[in-house]
mmCIF file of C-alpha atoms in Angstrom:
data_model
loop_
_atom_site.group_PDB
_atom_site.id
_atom_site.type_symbol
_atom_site.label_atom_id
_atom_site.label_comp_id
_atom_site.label_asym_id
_atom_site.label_seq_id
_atom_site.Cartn_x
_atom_site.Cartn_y
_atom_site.Cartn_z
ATOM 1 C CA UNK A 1 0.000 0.000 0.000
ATOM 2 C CA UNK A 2 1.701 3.118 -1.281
ATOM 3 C CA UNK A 3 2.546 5.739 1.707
ATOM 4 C CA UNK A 4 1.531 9.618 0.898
ATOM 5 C CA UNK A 5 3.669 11.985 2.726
ATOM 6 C CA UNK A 6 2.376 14.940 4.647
ATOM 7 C CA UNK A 7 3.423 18.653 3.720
ATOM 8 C CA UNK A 8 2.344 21.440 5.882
ATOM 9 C CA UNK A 9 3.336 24.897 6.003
ATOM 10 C CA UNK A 10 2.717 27.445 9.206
ATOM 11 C CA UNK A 11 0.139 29.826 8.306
ATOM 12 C CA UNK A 12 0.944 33.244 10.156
ATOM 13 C CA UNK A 13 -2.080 34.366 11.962
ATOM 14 C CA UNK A 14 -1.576 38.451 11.785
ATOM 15 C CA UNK A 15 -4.143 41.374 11.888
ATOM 16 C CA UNK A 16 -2.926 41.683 8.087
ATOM 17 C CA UNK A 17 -4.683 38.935 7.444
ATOM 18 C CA UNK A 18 -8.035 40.209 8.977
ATOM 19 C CA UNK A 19 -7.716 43.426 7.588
ATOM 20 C CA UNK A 20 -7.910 41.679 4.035
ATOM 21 C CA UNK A 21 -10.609 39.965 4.808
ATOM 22 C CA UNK A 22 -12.529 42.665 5.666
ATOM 23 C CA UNK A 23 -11.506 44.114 2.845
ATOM 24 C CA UNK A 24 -12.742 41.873 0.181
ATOM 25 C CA UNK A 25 -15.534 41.657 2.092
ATOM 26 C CA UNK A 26 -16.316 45.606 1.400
ATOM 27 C CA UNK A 27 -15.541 45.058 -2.084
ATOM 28 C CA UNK A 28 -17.601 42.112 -2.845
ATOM 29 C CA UNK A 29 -20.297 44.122 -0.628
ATOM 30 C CA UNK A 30 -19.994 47.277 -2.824
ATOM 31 C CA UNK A 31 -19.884 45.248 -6.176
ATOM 32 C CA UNK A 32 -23.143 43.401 -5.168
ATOM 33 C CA UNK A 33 -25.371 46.372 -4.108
ATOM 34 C CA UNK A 34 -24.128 48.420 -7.608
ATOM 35 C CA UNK A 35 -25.159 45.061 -9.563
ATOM 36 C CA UNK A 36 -28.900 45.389 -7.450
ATOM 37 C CA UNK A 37 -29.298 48.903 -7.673
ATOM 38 C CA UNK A 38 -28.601 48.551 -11.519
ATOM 39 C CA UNK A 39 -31.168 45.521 -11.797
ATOM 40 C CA UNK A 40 -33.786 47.089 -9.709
ATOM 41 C CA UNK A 41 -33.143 50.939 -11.480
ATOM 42 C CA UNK A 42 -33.717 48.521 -14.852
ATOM 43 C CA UNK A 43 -37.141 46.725 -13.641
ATOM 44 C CA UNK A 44 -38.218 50.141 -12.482
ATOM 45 C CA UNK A 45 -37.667 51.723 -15.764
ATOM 46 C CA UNK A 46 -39.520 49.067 -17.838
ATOM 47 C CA UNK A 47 -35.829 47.910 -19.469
ATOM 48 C CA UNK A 48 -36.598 44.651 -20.855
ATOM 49 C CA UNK A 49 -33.446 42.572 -20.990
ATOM 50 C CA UNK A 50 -32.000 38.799 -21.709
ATOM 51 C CA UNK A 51 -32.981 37.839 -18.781
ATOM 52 C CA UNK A 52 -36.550 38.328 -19.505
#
């Protein structure tokens, strides 16, 4: 039975790495309510699209 060896490597846990969460998290936030406002500007105005 063929052995598989183990690799691990130390992850540094650092308030960099929450700030960058947080981060995308903001973007992703921001990018999503654009996209809705767009859509919901669009059903308002009576712009039929593909998606209809």
């Amino acid at each position: 039975m063929p052995k598989a060896a183990r690799i691990s490597t130390p992850v540094p846990v650092s308030s960099s790495s929450e700030n960058s969460d947080s981060e995308q998290f903001v973007v992703v936030a921001l990018f999503s309510g654009i996209g809705l406002l767009i859509s919901l500007v669009a059903v308002i105005c009576g712009i039929q699209g593909v998606w209809f």
